[in-house]
Short mmCIF file of C-alpha atoms in Angstrom, two decimals:
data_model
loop_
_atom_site.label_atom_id
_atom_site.label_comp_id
_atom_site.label_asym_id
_atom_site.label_seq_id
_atom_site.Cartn_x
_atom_site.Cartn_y
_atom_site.Cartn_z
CA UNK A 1 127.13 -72.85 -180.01
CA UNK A 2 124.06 -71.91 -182.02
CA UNK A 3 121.59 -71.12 -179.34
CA UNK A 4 121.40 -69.88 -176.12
CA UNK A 5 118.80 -70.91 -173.47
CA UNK A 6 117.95 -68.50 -170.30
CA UNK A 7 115.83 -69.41 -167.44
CA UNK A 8 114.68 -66.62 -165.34
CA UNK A 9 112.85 -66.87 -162.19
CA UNK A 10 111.24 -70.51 -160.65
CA UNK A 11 109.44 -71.99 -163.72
CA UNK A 12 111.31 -70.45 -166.46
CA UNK A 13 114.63 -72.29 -164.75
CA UNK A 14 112.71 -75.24 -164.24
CA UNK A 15 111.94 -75.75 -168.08
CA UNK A 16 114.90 -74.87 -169.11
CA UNK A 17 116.21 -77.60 -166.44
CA UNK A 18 114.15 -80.11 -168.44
CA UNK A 19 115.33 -78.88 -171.49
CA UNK A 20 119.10 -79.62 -171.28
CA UNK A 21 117.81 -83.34 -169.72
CA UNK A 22 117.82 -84.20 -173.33
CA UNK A 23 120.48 -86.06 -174.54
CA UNK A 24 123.78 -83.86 -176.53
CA UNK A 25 121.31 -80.89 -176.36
CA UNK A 26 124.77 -79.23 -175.01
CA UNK A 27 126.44 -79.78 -178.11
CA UNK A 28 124.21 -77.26 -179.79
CA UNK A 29 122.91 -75.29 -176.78
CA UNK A 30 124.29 -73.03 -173.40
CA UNK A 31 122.10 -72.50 -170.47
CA UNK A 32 121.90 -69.95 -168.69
CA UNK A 33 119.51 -69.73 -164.64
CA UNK A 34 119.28 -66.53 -163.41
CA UNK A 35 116.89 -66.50 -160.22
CA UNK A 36 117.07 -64.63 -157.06
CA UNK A 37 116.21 -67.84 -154.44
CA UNK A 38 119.35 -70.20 -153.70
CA UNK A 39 116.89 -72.82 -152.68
CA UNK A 40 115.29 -72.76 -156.74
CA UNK A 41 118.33 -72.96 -158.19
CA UNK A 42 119.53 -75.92 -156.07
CA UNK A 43 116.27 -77.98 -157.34
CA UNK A 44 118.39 -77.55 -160.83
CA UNK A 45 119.76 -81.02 -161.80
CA UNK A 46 121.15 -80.51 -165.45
CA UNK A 47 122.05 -76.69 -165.41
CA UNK A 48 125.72 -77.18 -164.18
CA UNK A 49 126.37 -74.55 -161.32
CA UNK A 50 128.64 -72.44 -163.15
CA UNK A 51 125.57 -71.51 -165.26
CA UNK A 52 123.79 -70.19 -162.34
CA UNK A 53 123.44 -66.50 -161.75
CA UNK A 54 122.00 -65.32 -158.27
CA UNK A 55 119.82 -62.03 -158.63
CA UNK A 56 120.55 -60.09 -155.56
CA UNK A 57 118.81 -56.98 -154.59
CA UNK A 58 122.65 -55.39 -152.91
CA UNK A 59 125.29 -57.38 -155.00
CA UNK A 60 123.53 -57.01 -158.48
CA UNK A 61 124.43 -60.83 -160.52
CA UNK A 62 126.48 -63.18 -158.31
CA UNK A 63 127.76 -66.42 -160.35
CA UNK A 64 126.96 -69.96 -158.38
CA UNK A 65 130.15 -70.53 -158.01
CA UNK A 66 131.25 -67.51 -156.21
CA UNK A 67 132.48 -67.65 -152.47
CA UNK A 68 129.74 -66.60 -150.35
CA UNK A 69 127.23 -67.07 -152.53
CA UNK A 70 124.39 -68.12 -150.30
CA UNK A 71 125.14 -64.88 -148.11
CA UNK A 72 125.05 -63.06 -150.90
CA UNK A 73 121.76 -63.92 -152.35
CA UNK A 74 119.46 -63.59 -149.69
CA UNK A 75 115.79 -63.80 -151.32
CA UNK A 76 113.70 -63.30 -153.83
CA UNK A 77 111.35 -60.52 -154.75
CA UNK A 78 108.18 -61.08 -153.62
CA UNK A 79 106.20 -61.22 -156.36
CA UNK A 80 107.07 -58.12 -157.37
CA UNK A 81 108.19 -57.81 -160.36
CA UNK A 82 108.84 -53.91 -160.50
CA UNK A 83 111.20 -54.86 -157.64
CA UNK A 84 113.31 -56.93 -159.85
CA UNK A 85 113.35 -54.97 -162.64
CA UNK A 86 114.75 -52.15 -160.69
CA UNK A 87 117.57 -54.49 -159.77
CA UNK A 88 118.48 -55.53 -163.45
CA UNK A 89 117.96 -51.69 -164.35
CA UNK A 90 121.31 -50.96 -162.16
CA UNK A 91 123.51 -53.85 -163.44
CA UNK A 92 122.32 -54.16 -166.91
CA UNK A 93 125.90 -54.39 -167.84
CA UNK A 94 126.60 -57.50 -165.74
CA UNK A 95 124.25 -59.36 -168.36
CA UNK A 96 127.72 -58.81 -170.83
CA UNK A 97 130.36 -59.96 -168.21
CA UNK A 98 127.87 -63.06 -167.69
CA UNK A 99 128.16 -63.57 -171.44
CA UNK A 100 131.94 -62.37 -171.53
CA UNK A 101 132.50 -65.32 -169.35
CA UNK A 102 130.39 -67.62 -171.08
CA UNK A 103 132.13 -67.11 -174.68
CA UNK A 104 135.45 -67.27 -173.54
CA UNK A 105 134.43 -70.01 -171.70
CA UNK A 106 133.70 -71.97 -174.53
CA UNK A 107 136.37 -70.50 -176.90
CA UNK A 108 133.69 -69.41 -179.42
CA UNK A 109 132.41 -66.05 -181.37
CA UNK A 110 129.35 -64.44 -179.99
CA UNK A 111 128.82 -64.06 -183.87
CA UNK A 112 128.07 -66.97 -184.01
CA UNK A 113 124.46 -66.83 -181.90
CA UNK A 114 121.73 -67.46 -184.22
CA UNK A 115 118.25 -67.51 -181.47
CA UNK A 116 118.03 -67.25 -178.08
CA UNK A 117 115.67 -68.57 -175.84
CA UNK A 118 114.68 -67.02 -172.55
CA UNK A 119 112.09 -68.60 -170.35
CA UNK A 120 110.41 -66.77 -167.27
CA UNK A 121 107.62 -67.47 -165.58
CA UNK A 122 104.67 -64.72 -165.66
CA UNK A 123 103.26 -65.02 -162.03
CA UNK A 124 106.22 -64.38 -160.19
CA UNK A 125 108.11 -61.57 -159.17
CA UNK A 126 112.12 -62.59 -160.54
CA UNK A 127 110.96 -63.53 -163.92
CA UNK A 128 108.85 -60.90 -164.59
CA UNK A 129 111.18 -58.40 -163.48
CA UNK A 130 114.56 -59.22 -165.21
CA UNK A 131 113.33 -61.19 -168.35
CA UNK A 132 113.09 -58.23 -170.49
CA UNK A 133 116.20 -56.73 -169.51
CA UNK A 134 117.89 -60.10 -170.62
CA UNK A 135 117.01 -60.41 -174.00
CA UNK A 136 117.49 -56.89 -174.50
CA UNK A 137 121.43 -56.98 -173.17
CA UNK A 138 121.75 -60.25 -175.23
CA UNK A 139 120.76 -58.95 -178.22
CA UNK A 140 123.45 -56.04 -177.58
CA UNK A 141 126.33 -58.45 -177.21
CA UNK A 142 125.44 -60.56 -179.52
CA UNK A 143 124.06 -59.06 -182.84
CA UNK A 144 121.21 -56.46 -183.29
CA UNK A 145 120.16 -58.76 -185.99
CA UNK A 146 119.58 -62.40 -183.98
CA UNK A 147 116.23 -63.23 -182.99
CA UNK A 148 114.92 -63.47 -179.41
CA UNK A 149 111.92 -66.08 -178.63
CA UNK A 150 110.36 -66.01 -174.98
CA UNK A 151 108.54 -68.50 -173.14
CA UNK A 152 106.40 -67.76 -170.93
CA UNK A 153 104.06 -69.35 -168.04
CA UNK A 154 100.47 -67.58 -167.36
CA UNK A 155 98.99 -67.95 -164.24
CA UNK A 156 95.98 -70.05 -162.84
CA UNK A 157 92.84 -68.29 -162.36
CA UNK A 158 90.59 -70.44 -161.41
CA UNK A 159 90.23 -69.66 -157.65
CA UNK A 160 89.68 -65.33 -159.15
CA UNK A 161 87.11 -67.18 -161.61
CA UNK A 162 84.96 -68.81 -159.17
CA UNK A 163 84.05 -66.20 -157.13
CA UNK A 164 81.86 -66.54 -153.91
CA UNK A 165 82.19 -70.34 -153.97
CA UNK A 166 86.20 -69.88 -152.70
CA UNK A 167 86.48 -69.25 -148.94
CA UNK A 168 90.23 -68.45 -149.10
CA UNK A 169 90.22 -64.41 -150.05
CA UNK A 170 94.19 -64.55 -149.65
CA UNK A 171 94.77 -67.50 -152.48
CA UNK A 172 92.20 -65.45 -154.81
CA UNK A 173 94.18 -62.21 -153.87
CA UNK A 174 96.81 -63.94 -154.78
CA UNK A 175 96.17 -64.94 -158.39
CA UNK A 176 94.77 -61.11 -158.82
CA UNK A 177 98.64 -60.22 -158.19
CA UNK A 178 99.90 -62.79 -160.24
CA UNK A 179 97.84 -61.84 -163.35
CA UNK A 180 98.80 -57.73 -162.94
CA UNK A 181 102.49 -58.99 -162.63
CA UNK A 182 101.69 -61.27 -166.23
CA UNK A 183 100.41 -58.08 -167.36
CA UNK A 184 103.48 -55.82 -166.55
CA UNK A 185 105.72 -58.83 -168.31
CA UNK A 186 104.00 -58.98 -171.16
CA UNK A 187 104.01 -55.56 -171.83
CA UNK A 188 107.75 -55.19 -171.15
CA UNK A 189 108.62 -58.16 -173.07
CA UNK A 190 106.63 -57.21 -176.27
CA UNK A 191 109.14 -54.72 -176.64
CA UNK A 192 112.30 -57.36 -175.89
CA UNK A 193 111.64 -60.10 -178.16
CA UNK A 194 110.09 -61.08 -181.42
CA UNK A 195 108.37 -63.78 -180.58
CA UNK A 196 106.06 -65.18 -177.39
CA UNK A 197 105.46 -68.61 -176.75
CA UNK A 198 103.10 -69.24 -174.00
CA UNK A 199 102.53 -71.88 -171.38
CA UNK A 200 99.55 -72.10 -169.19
CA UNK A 201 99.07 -73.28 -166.06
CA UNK A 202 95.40 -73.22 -166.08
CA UNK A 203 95.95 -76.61 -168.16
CA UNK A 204 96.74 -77.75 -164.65
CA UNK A 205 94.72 -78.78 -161.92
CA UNK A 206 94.97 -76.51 -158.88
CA UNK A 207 96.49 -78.39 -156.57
CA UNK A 208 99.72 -79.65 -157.62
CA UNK A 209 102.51 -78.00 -155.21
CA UNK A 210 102.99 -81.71 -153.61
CA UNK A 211 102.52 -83.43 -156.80
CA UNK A 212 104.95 -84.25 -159.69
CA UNK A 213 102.39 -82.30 -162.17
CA UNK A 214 104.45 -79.18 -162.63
CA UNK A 215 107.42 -81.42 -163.43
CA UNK A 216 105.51 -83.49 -165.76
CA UNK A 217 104.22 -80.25 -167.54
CA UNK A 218 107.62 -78.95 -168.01
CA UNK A 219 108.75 -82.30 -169.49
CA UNK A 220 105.87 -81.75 -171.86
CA UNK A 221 106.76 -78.25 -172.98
CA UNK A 222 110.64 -79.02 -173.02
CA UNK A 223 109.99 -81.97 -175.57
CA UNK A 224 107.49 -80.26 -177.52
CA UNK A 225 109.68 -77.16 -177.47
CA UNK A 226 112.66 -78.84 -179.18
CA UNK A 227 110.86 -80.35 -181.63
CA UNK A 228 109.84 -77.14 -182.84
CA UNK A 229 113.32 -75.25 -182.80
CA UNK A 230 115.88 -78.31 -183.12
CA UNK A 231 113.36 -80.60 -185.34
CA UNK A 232 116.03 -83.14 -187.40
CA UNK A 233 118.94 -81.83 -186.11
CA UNK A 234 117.82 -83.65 -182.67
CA UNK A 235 118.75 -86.94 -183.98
CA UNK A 236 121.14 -87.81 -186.92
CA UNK A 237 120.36 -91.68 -187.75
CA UNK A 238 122.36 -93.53 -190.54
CA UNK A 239 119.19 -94.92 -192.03
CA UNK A 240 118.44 -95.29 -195.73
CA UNK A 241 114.77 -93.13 -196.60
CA UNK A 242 112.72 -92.80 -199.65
CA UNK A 243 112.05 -89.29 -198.28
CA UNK A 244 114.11 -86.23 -197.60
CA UNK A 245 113.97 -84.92 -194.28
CA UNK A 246 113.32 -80.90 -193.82
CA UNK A 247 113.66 -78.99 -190.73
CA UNK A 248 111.20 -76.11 -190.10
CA UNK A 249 112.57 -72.94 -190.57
CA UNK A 250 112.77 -71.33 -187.31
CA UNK A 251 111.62 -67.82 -189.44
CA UNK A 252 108.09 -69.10 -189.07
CA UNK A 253 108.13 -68.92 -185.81
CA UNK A 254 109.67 -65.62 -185.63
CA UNK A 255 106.30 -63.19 -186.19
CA UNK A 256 106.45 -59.41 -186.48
CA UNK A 257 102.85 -57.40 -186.06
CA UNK A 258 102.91 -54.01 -187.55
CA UNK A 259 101.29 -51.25 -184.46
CA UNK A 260 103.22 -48.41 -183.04
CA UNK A 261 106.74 -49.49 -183.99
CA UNK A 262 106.86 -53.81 -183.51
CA UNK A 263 105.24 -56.07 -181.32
CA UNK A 264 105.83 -59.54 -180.76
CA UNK A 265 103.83 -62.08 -181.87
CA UNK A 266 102.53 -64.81 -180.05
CA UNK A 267 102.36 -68.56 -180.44
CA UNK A 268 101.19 -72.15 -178.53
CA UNK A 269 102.47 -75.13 -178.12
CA UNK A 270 100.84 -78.89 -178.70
CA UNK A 271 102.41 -82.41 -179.33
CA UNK A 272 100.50 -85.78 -179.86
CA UNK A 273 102.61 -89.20 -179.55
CA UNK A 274 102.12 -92.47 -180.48
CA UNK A 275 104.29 -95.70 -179.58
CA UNK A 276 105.16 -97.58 -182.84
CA UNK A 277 105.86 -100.57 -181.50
CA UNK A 278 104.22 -103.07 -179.30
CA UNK A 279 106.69 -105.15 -176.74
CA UNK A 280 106.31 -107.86 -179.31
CA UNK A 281 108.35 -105.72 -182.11
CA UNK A 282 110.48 -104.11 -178.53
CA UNK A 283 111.93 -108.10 -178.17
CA UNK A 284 111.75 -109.13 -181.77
CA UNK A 285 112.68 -106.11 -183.92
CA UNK A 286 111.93 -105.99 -187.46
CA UNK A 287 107.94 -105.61 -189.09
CA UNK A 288 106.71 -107.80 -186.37
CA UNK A 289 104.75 -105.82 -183.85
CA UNK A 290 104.69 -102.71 -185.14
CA UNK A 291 101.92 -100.51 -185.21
CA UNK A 292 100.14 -98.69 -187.99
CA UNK A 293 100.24 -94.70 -187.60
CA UNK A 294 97.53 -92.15 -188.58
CA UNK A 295 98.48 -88.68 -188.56
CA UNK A 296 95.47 -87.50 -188.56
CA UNK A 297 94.70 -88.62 -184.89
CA UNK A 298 98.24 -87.07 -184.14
CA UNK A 299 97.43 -83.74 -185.08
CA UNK A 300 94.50 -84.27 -183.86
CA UNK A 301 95.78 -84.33 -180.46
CA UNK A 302 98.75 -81.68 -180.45
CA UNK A 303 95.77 -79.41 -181.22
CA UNK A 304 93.85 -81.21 -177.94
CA UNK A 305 96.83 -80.31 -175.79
CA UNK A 306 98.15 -76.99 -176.83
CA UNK A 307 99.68 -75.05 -174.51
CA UNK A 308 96.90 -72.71 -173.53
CA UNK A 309 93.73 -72.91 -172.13
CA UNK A 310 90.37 -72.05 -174.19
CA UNK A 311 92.60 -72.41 -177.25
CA UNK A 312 91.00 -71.72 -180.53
CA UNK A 313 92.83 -72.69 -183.81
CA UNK A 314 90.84 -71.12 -185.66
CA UNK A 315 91.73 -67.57 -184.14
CA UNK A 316 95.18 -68.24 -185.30
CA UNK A 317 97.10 -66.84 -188.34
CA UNK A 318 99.54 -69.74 -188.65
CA UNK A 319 100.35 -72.65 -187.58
CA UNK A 320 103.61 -74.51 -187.65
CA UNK A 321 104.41 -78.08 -187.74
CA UNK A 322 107.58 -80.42 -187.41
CA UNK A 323 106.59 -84.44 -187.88
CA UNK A 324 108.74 -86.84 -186.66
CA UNK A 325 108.83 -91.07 -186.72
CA UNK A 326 111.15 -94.18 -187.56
CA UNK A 327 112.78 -94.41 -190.72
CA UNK A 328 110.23 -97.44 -191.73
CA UNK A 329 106.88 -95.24 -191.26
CA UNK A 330 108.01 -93.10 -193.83
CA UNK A 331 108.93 -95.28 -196.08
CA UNK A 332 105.86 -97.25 -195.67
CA UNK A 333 103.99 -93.81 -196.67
CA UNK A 334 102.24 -94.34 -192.54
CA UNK A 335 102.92 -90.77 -192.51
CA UNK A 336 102.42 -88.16 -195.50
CA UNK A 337 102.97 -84.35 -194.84
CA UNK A 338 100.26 -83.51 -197.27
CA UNK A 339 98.10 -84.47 -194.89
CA UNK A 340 99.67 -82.45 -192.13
CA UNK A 341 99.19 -79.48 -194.82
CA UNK A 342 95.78 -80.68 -195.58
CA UNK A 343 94.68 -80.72 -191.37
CA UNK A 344 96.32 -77.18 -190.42
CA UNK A 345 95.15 -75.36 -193.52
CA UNK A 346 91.53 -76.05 -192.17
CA UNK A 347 92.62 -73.95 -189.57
CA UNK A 348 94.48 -71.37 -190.97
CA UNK A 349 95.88 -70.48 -194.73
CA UNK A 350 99.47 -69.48 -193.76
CA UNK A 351 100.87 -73.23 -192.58
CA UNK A 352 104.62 -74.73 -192.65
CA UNK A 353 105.48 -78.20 -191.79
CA UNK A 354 108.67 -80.14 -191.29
CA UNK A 355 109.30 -83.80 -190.63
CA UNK A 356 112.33 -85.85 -188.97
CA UNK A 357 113.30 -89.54 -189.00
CA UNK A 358 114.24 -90.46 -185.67
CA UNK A 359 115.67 -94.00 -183.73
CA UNK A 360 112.71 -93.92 -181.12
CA UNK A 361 109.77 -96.45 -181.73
CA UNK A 362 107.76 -92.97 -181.31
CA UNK A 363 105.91 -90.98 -183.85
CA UNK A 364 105.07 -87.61 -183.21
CA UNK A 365 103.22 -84.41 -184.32
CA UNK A 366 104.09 -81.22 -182.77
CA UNK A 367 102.33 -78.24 -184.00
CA UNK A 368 102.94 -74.18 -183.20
CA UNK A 369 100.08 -72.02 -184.22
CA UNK A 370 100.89 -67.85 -184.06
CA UNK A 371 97.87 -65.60 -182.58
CA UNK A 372 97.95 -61.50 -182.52
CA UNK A 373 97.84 -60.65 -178.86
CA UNK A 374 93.76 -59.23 -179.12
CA UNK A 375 92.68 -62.64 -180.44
CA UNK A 376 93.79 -64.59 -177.50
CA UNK A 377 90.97 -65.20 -175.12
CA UNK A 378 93.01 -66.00 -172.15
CA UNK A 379 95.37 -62.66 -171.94
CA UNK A 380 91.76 -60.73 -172.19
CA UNK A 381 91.03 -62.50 -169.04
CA UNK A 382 94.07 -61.80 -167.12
CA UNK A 383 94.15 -58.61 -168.05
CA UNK A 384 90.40 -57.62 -166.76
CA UNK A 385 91.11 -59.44 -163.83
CA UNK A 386 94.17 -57.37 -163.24
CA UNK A 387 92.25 -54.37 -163.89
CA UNK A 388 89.58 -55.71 -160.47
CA UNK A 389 93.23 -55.48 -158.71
CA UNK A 390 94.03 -52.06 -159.30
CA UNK A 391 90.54 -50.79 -158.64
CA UNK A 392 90.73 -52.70 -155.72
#
């Protein structure tokens, strides 16, 4: 096992959920769901149940399997994640009997952990509260010297942002709490992890609770994160290339920012597709209906729909990118990484790309680009709104 994915809370279980729906992502990859509601865990379809950990408020980490489990975990926190974080500060050292479990388990050496992954959601009160203390008893067990990458969901704030014209002073209220609890994890997890990736659900429209947008926005975020972190090693084909194929190195994603001992850095997420293929080359493979690729207009749109609303590339300081397509639009030169070079470095100077051959009629740009924390438009407004909370 190289890597080690934890969900914590609602949406960070969620994506990681989507994550492992990929196909031998196992044979690389353990999950791990920690959340403090039964009935969010249950929603879990590819997260086997031994890999669920209830958060619970009097028994400290209960494993899904346990008898009694459901009595056991009782709720969740409230949106508070101060709550939670109390919780995980009393049974810390559960976090290594989790992983205790986990290694033997799987007969391997914890040495052996190169990244982990933990995914949270920012809003909430589970997430929040016990995200931090994961990566911090991870990195314990495993090595001081592994790296740590979060992912994590900002709230909506469009109901706080439109003022006078929203009746509904509880929904606004709400979103006020959800951006001082974003506030308190952020702060906590800058000290937890290298690296933040972030995912915004101000990209969404507001009303999605009965729709299937959340799921479809995790699918997004799940695909577009493992082409970032797994890039070639996704798919192994047998097929002859002109080219050599190059994962990114993970390092670049992995950002350190000098201040009062280190912070994390902070990165977004974007991925543009394009079929290859029409249903003519689908029935008839071969040349015959297949479809001429421009990069360009794939970049193009990973940068359209990056992971964060009022994104800027040209606050960024880097920007990462990991190509993939069939074996026959490389060797047709339908995709050149110079180019990929060429349409980041407009952006930013510091830019690494890799590129993957893959067996679906797909091609595919997905692009990273890093940010300091001050240069990111978004956090400045869910932190000032937090601010109207606790003058409130």
């Amino acid at each position: 096992m190289q890597y080690l994915f934890v969900g914590a809370g609602q949406a960070g279980t969620q994506i990681v959920d989507q994550i492992f729906a990929h196909d031998n992502i196992d044979l690389r990859a353990e999950p791990l769901a920690f959340n403090s509601t039964i009935q969010d865990l249950e929603r879990l379809n590819n997260v086997p149940q031994e890999r669920w950990y209830g958060v619970s408020e009097s028994e400290g980490l209960v494993e899904g399997t346990a008898r009694g489990f459901e009595e056991q975990v009782t709720g969740g926190f409230g949106q508070t994640p101060t709550k939670a974080d109390r919780v995980m500060r009393r049974n810390e050292g559960e976090v290594h009997r989790v992983l205790d479990e986990v290694y033997e388990g799987l007969e391997a050496d914890p040495s052996t952990l190169q990244y982990a992954f933990v995914f949270l959601g920012l809003g909430g009160g589970t997430g929040c509260g016990i995200a931090p203390h994961l990566a911090r008893e991870i990195r314990s067990y495993a090595s001081s010297d592994m790296d740590i990458v979060s992912v994590a969901v900002l709230p909506n704030t469009k109901l706080v942002n439109q003022g006078a014209q929203v009746d509904d002073d509880n929904a606004v209220d709400n979103q006020i709490q959800q951006c001082e609890n974003a506030v308190f994890g952020l702060d906590n997890l800058e000290e937890a992890v290298e690296s933040i990736m972030l995912v915004d659900n101000q990209r969404l429209a507001l009303d999605v609770a009965e729709s299937n947008e959340y799921s479809d926005y995790n699918r997004y975020v799940a695909d577009a994160f493992l082409d970032i972190v797994l890039g070639a090693e996704r798919e192994r084909t047998d097929i002859d290339l002109d080219v050599q194929m190059q994962d990114v190195d993970l390092q670049d994603l992995i950002r350190f920012i000098d201040g009062d001992g280190f912070r994390a850095g902070y990165a977004t997420l974007g991925r543009g597709v394009r079929q290859t293929e029409s249903l003519l080359g689908y029935l008839l493979p071969g040349s015959v209906g297949r479809r001429p690729v421009q990069e360009t207009g794939l970049i193009a749109d990973s940068i359209d729909k990056q992971t964060l609303d009022g994104f800027v590339p040209n606050d960024a300081t880097s920007a990462v990118a990991v190509a993939q397509a069939p074996g026959w639009c490389w060797n047709d030169k339908q995709i050149s990484l110079g180019s990929v070079y060429d349409e980041l470095g407009y952006y930013c100077a510091d830019v690494n790309a890799g590129w993957a051959v893959t067996n679906r009629n797909l091609a595919s740009v997905t692009t990273a680009f890093g940010f300091d924390r001050e240069d990111i438009d978004r956090i400045t407004e869910i932190e000032r709104i937090a601010e109207r909370g606790e003058r409130a």
